[in-house]
mmCIF file of C-alpha atoms in Angstrom:
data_model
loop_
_atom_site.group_PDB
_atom_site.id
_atom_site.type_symbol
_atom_site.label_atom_id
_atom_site.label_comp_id
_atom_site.label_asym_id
_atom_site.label_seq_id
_atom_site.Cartn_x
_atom_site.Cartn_y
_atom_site.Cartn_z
ATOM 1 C CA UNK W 1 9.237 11.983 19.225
ATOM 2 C CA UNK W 2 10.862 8.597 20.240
ATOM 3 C CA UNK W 3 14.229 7.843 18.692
ATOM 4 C CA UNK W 4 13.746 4.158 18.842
ATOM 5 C CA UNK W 5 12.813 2.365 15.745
ATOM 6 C CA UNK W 6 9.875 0.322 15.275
ATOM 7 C CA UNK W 7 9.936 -3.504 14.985
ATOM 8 C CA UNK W 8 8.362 -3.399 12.000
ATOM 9 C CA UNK W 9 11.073 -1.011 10.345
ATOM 10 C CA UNK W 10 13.549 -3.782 11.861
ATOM 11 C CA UNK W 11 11.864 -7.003 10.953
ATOM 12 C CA UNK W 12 12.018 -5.174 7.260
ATOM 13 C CA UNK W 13 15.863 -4.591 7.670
ATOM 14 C CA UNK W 14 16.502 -7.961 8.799
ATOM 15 C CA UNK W 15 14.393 -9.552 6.126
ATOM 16 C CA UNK W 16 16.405 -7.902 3.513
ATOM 17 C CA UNK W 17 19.730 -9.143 4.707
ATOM 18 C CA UNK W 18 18.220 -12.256 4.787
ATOM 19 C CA UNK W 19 17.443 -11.797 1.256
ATOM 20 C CA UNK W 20 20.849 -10.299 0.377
ATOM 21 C CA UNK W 21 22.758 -13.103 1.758
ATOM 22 C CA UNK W 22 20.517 -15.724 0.080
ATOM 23 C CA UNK W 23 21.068 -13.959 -3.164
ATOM 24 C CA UNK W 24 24.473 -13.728 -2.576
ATOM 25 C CA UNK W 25 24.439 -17.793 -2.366
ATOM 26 C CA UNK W 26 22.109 -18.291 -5.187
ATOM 27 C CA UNK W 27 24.598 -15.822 -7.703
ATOM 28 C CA UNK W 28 27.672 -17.872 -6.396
ATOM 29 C CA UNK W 29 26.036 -21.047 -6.519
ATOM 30 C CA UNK W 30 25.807 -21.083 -10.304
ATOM 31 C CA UNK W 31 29.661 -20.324 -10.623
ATOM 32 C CA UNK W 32 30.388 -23.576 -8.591
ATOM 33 C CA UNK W 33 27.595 -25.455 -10.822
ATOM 34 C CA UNK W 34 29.701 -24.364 -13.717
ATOM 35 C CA UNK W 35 32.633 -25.414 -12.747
ATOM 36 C CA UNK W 36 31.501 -28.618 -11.459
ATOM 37 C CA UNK W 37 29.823 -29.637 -14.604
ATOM 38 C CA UNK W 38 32.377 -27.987 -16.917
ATOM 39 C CA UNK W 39 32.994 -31.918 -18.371
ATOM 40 C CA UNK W 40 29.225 -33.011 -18.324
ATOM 41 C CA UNK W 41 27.384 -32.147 -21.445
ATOM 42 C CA UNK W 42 24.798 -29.075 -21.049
ATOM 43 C CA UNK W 43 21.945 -31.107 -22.450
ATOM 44 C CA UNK W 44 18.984 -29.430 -20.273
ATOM 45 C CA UNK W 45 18.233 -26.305 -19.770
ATOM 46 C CA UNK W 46 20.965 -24.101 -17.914
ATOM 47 C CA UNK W 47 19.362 -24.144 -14.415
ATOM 48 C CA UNK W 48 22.417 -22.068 -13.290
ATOM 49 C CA UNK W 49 21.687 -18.942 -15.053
ATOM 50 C CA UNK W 50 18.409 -18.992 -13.561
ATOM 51 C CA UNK W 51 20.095 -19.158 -10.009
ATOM 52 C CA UNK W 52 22.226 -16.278 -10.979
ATOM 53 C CA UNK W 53 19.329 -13.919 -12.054
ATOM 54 C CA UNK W 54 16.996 -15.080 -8.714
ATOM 55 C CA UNK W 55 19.978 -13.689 -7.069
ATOM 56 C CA UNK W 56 20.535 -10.853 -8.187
ATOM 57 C CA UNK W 57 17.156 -10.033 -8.091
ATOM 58 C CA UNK W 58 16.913 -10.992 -4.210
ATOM 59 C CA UNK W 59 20.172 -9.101 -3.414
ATOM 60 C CA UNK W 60 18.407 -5.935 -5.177
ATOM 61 C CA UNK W 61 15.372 -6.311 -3.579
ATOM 62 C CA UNK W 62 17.197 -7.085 0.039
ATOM 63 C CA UNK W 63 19.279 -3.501 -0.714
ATOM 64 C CA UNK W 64 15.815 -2.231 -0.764
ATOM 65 C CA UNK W 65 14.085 -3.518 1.939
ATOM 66 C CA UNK W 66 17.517 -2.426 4.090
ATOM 67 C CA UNK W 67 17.139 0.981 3.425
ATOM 68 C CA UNK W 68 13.733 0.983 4.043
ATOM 69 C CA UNK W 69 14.226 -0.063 7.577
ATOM 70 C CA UNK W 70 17.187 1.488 8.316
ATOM 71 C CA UNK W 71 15.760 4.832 7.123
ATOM 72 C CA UNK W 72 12.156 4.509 6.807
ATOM 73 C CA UNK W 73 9.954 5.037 3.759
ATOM 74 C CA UNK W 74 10.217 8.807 2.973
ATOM 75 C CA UNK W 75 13.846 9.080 4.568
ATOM 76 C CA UNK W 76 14.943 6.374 2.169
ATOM 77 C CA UNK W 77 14.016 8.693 -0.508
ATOM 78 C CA UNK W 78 10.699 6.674 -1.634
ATOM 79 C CA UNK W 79 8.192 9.316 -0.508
ATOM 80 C CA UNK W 80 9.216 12.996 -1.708
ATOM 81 C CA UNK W 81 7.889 14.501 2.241
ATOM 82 C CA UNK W 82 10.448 16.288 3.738
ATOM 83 C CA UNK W 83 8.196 15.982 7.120
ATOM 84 C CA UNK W 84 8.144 12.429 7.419
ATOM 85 C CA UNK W 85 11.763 12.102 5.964
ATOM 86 C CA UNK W 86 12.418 13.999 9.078
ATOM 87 C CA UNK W 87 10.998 11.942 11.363
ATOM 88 C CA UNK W 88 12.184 8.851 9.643
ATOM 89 C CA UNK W 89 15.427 9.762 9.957
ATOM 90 C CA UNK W 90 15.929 10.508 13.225
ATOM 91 C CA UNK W 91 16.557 7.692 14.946
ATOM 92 C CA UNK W 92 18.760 6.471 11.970
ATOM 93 C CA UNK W 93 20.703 9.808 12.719
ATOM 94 C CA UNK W 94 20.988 9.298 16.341
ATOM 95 C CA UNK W 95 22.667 6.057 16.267
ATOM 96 C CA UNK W 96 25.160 7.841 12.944
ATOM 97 C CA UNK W 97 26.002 10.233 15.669
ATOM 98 C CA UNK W 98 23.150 12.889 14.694
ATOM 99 C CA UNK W 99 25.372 14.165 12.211
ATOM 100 C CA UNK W 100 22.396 15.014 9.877
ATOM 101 C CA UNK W 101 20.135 16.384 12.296
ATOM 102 C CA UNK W 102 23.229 18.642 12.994
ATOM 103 C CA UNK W 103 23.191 20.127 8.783
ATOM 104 C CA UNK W 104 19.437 19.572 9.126
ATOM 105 C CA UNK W 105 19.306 21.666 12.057
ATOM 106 C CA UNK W 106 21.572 24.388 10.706
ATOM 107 C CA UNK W 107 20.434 24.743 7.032
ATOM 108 C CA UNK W 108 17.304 26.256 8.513
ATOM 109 C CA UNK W 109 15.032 26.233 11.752
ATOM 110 C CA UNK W 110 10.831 25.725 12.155
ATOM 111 C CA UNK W 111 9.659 26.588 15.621
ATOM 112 C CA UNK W 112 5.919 25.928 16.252
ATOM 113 C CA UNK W 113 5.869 28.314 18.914
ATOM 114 C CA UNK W 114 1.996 27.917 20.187
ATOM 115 C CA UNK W 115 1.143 24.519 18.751
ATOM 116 C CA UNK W 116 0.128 23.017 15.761
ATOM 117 C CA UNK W 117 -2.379 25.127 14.294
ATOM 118 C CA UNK W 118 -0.273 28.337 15.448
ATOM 119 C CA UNK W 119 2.181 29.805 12.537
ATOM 120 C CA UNK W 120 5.558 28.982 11.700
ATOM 121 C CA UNK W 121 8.525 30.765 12.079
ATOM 122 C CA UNK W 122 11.605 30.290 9.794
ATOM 123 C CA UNK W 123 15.036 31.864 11.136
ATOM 124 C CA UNK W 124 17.929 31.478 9.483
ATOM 125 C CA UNK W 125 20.831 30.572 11.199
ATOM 126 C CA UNK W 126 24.617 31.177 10.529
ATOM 127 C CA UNK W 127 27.371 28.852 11.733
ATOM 128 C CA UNK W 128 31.098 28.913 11.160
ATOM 129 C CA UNK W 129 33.409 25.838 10.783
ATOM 130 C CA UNK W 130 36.399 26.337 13.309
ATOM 131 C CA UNK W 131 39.598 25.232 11.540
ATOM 132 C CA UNK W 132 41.265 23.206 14.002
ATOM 133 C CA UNK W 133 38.594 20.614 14.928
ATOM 134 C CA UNK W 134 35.833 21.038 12.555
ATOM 135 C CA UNK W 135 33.424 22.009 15.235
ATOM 136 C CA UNK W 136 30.422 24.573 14.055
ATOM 137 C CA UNK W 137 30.145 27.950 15.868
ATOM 138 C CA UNK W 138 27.843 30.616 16.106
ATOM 139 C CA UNK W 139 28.901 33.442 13.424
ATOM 140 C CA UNK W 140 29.789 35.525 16.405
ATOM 141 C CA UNK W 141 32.042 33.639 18.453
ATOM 142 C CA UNK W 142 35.651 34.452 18.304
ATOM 143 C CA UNK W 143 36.472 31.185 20.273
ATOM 144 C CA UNK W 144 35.620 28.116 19.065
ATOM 145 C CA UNK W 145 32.944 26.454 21.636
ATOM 146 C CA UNK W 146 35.079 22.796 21.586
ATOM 147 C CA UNK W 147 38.791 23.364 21.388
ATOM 148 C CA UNK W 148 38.747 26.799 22.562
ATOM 149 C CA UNK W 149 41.042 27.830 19.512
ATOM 150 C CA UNK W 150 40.856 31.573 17.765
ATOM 151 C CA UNK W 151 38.197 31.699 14.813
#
């Protein structure tokens, strides 16, 4: 599994700050208008408030499209498959410093241990936090594996 992500997923992420940041202008925008033409009479229609909804709509819709491509589709939570959320995520958690492969990882473990079609073993796993540094251990270690402190 590669833990680089696609240019597609990034083209998506930068399009939505794209659309964030124009939304951002367009909301402000209409404030300045405002204030501007706060001694003008409003005899038109009040082009402003359109400017504020189009932005908030595009900042909404950039929020989207950034968690799309920083996550992916089903690890942004917009397909229910744990699977693919999975491999979504990873190389969102490698550059977050893997830290949720690491619960991921310890929650519960899925070897495939002859292949795809072959059965799948669950094992459950028990770690313990150390108190000094945070670091998880196995439940039978009475040193903790990074700062070498009793558990």
């Amino acid at each position: 599994m590669s833990n680089k992500i696609s240019k597609e997923r990034k083209s998506i992420y930068y399009v939505g700050l794209g659309l964030i940041v124009l939304g951002v202008i367009l909301f402000l925008s209409s404030f300045i208008t405002v204030a501007i033409d706060m001694n003008s009479s409003f005899g038109g229609p009040p082009t402003f408030f359109l400017r504020a909804v189009v932005g908030m709509i595009c900042i909404i819709i950039g929020n989207v499209l950034v968690s799309i491509g920083a996550k992916g589709v089903a690890g942004s939570g917009l397909i229910l498959d744990p699977e693919k959320a999975r491999e979504d995520l990873q190389p969102f958690n490698a550059a977050k410093g893997k830290m949720i492969n690491d619960v991921i990882e310890n929650i519960d473990v899925v070897k495939n241990i002859k292949g795809e079609n072959a059965e799948r073993e669950t094992k459950e796993i028990i770690k313990i936090k150390c108190r000094q540094c945070g670091a998880l251990n196995d439940e039978d270690a009475k040193f903790c594996k990074s700062c070498g402190k009793t558990i």
